[in-house]
Short mmCIF file of N, CA, C and O and ligand atoms in Angstrom, two decimals:
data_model
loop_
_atom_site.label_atom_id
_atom_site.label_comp_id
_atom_site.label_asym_id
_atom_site.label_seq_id
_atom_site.Cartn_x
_atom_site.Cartn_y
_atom_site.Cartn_z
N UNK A 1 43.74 95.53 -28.41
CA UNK A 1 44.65 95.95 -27.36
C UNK A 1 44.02 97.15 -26.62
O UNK A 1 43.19 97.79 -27.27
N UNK A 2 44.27 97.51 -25.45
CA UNK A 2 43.55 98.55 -24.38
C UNK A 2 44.44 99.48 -24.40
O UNK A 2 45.64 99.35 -24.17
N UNK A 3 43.89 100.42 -24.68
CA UNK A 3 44.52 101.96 -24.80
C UNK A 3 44.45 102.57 -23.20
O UNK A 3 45.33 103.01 -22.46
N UNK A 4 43.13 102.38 -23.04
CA UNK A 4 42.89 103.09 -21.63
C UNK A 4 42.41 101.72 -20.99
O UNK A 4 41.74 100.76 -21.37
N UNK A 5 43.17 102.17 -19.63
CA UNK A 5 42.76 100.55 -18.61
C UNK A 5 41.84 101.31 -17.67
O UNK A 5 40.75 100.81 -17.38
N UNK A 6 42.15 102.30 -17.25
CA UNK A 6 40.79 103.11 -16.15
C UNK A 6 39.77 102.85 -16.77
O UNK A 6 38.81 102.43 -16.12
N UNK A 7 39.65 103.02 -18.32
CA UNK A 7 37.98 102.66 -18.47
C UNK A 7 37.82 101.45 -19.95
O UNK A 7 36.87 101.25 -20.71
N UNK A 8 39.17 100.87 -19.89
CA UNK A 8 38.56 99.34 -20.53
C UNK A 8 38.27 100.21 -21.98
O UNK A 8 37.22 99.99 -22.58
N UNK A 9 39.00 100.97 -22.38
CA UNK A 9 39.02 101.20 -23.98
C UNK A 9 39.80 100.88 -24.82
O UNK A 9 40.85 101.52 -24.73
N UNK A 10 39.77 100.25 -25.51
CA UNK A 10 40.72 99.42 -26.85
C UNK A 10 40.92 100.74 -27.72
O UNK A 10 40.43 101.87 -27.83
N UNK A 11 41.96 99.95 -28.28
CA UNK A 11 42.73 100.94 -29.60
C UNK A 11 41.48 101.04 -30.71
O UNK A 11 41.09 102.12 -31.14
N UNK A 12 41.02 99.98 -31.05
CA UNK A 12 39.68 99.91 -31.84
C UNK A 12 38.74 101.31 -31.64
O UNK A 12 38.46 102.20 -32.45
N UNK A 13 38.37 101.14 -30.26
CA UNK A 13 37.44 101.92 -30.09
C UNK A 13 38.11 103.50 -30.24
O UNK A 13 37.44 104.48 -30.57
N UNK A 14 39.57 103.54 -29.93
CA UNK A 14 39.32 105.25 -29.87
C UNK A 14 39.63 105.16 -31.61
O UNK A 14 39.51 106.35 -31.88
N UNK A 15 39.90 104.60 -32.71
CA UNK A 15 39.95 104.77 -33.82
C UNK A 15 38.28 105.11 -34.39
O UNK A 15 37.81 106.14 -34.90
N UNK A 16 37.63 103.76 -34.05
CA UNK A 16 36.50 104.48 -34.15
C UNK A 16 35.68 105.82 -33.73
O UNK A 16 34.81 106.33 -34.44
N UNK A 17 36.12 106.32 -32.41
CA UNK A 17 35.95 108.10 -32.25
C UNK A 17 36.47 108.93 -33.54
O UNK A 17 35.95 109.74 -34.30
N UNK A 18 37.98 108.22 -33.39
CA UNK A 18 38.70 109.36 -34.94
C UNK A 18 38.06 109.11 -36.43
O UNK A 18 38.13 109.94 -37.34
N UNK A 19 37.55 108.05 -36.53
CA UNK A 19 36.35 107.73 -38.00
C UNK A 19 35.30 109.01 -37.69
O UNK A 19 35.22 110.04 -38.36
N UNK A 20 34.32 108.58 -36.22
CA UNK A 20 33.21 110.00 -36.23
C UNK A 20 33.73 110.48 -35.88
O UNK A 20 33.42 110.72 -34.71
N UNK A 21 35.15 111.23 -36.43
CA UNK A 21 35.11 112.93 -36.47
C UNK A 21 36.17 113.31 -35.55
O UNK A 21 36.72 114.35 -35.92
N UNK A 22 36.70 112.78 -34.35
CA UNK A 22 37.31 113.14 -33.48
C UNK A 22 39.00 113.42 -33.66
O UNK A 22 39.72 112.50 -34.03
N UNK A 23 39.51 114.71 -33.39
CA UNK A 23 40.60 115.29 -33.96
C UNK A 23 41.73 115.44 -32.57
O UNK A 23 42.90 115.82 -32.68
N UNK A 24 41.22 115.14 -31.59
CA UNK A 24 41.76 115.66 -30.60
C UNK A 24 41.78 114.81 -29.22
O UNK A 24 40.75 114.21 -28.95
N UNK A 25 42.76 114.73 -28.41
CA UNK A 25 42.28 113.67 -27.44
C UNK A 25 41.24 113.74 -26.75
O UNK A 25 40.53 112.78 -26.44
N UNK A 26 41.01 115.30 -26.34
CA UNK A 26 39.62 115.41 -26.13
C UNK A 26 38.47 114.78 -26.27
O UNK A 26 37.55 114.26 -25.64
N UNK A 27 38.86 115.03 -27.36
CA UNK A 27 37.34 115.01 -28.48
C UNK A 27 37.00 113.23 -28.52
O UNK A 27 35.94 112.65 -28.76
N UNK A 28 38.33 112.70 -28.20
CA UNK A 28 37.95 111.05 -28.12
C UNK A 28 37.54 111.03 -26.58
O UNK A 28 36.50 110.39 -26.44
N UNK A 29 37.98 111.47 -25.52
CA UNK A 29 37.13 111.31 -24.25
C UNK A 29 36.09 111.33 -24.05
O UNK A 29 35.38 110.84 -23.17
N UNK A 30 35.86 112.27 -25.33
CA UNK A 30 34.31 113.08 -24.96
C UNK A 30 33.35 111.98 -25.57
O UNK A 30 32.23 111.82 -25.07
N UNK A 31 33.81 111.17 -26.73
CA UNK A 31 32.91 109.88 -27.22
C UNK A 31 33.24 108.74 -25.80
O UNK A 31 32.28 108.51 -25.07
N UNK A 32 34.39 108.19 -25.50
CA UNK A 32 34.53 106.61 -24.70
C UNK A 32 35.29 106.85 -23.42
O UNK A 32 35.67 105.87 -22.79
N UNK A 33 35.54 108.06 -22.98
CA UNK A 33 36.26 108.56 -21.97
C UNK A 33 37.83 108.03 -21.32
O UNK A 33 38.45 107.93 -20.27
N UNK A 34 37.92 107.86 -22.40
CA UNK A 34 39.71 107.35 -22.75
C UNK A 34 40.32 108.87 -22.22
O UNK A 34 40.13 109.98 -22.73
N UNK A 35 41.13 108.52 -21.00
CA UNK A 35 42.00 109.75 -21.17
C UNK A 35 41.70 110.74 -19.75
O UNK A 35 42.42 111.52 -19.14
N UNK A 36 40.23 110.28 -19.54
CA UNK A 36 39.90 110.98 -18.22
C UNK A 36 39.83 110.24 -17.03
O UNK A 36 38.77 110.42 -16.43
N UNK A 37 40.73 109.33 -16.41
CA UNK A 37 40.86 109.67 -15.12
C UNK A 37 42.56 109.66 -15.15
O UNK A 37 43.07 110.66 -15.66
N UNK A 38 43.46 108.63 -14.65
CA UNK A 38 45.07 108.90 -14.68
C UNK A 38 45.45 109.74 -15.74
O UNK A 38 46.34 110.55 -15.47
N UNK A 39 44.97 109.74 -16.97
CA UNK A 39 45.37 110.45 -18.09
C UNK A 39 46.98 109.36 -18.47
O UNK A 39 47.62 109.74 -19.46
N UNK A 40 47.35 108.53 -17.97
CA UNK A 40 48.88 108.08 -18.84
C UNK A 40 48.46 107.11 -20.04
O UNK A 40 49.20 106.26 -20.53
N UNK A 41 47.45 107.32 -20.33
CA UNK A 41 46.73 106.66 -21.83
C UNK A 41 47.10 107.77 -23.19
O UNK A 41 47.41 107.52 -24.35
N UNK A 42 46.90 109.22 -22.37
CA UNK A 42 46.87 110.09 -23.86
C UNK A 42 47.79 110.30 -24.48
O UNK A 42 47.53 110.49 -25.66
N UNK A 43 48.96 110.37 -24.18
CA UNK A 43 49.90 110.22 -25.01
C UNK A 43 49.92 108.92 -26.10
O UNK A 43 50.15 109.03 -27.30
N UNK A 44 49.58 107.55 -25.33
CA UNK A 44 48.95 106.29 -26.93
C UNK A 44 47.92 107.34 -27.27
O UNK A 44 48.27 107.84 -28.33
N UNK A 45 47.04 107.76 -26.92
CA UNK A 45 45.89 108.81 -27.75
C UNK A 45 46.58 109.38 -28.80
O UNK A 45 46.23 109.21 -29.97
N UNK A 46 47.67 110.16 -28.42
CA UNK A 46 47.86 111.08 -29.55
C UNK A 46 48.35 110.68 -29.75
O UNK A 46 48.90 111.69 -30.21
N UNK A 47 49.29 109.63 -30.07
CA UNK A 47 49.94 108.76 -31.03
C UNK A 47 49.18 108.01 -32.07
O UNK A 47 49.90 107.71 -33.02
N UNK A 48 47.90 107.59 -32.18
CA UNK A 48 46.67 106.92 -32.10
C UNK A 48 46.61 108.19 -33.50
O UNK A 48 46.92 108.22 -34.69
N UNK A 49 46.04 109.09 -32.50
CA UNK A 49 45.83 110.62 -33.75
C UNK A 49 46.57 110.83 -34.72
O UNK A 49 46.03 110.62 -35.81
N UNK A 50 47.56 111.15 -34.75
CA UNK A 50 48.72 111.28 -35.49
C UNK A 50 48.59 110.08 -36.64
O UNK A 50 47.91 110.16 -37.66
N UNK A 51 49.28 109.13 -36.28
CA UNK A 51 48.78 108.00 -37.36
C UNK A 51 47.73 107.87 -37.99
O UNK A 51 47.92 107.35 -39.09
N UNK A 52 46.45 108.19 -37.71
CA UNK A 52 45.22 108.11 -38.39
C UNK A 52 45.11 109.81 -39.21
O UNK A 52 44.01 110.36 -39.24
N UNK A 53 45.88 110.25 -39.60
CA UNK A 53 45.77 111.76 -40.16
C UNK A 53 45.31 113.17 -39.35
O UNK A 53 45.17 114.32 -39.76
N UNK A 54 45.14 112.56 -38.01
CA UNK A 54 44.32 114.14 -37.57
C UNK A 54 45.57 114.93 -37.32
O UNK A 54 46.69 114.86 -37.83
N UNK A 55 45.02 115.79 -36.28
CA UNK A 55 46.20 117.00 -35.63
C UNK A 55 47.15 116.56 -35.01
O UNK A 55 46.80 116.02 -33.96
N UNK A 56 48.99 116.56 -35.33
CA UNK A 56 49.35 116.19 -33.96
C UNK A 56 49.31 116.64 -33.15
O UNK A 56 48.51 117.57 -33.06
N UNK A 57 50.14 116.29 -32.06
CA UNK A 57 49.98 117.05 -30.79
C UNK A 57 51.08 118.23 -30.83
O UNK A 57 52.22 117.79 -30.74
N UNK A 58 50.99 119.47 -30.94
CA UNK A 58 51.54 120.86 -31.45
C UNK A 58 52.99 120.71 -30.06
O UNK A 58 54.11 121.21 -30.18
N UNK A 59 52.61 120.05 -29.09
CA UNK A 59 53.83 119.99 -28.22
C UNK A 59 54.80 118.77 -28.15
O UNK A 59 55.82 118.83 -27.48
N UNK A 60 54.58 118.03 -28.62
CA UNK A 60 55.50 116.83 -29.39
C UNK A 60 56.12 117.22 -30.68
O UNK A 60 57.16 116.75 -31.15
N UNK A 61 55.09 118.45 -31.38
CA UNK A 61 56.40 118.74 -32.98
C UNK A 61 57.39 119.92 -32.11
O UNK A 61 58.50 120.14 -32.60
N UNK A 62 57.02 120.62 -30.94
CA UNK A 62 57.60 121.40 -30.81
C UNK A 62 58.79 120.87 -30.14
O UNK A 62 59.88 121.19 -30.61
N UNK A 63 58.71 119.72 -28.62
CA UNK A 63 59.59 119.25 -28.10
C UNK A 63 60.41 118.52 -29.41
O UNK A 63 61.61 118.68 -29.19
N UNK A 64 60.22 117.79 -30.65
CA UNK A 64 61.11 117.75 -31.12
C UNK A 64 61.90 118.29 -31.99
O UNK A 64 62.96 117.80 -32.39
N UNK A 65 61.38 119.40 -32.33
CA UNK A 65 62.15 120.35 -33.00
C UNK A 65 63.17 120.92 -32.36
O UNK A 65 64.23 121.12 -32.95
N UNK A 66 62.95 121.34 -30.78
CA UNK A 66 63.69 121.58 -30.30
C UNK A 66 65.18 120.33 -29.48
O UNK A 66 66.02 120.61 -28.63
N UNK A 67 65.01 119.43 -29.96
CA UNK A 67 65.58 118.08 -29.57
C UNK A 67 65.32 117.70 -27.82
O UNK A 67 66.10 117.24 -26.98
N UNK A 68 64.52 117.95 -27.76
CA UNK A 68 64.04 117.66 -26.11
C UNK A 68 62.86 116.19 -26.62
O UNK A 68 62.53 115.76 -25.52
N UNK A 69 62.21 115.38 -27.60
CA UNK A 69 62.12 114.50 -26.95
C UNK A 69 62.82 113.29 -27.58
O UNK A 69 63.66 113.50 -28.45
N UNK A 70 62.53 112.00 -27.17
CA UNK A 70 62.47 110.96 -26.99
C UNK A 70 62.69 110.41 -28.62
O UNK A 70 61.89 110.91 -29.40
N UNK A 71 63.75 109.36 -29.27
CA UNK A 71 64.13 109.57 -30.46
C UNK A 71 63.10 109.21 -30.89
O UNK A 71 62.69 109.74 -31.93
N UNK A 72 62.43 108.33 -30.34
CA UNK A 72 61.46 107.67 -30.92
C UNK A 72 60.37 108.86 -31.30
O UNK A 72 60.15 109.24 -32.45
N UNK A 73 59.78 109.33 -30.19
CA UNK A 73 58.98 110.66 -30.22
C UNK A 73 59.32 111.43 -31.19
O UNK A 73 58.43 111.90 -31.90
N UNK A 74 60.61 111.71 -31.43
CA UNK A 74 60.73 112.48 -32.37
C UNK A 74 60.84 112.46 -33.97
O UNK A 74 60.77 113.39 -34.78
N UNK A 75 61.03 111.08 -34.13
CA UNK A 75 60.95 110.61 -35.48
C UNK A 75 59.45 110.40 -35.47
O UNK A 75 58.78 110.64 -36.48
N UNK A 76 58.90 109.95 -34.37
CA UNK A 76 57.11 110.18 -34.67
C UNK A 76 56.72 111.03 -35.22
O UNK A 76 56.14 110.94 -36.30
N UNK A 77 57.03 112.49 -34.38
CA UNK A 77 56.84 113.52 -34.98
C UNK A 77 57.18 114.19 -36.18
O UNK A 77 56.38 115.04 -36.57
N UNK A 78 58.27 113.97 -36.87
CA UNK A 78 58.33 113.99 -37.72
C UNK A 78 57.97 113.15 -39.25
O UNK A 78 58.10 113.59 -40.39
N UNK A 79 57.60 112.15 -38.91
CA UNK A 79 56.79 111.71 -39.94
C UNK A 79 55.57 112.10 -39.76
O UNK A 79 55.11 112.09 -40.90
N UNK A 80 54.54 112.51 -38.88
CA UNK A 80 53.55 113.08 -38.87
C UNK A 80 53.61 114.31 -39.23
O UNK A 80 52.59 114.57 -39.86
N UNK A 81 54.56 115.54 -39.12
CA UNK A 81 54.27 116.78 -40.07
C UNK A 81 55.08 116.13 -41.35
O UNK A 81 54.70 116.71 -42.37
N UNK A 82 55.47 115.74 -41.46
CA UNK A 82 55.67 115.09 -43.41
C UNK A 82 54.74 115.44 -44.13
O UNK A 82 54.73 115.12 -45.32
FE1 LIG B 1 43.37 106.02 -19.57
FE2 LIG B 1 43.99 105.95 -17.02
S1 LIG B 1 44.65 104.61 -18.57
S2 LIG B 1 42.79 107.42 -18.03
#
């Protein structure tokens, strides 16, 4: 399945960034450039992250702590700081 359609990157591939090492959405652009041009891919990015053990995204635990997001978002988030 395609994570990023601006540049034709599959879910595969940004997992494979997060295998070599990649913690951050950044850090997956910086391998397959997922994320850099519209950017409405990174949020699947950091969803992507989260599930595979890295960092979440520090403003998704915060929007749901504070009940500002999305239920879904927020039960994301909370099973990721679990
Ligand atoms: Fe990934 Fe546009 S869909 S940058």
């Amino acid at each position: 399945m395609y994570v990023c359609l601006c540049h034709a990157v599959t879910e595969q591939r940004v997992r494979e960034e997060i295998a070599n090492g990649a913690t951050t959405p950044r850090q997956v652009a910086g391998g397959c450039r997922a994320g850099t041009d519209c950017g409405s891919c990174v949020r699947r990015i950091q969803a992507i992250l989260g599930h595979e053990g890295a960092r979440p995204c520090p403003t998704a635990r915060l929007a749901a702590r504070l009940g500002l997001a999305a239920p879904e978002e927020a039960e994301e988030a909370a099973e990721v700081a679990a």
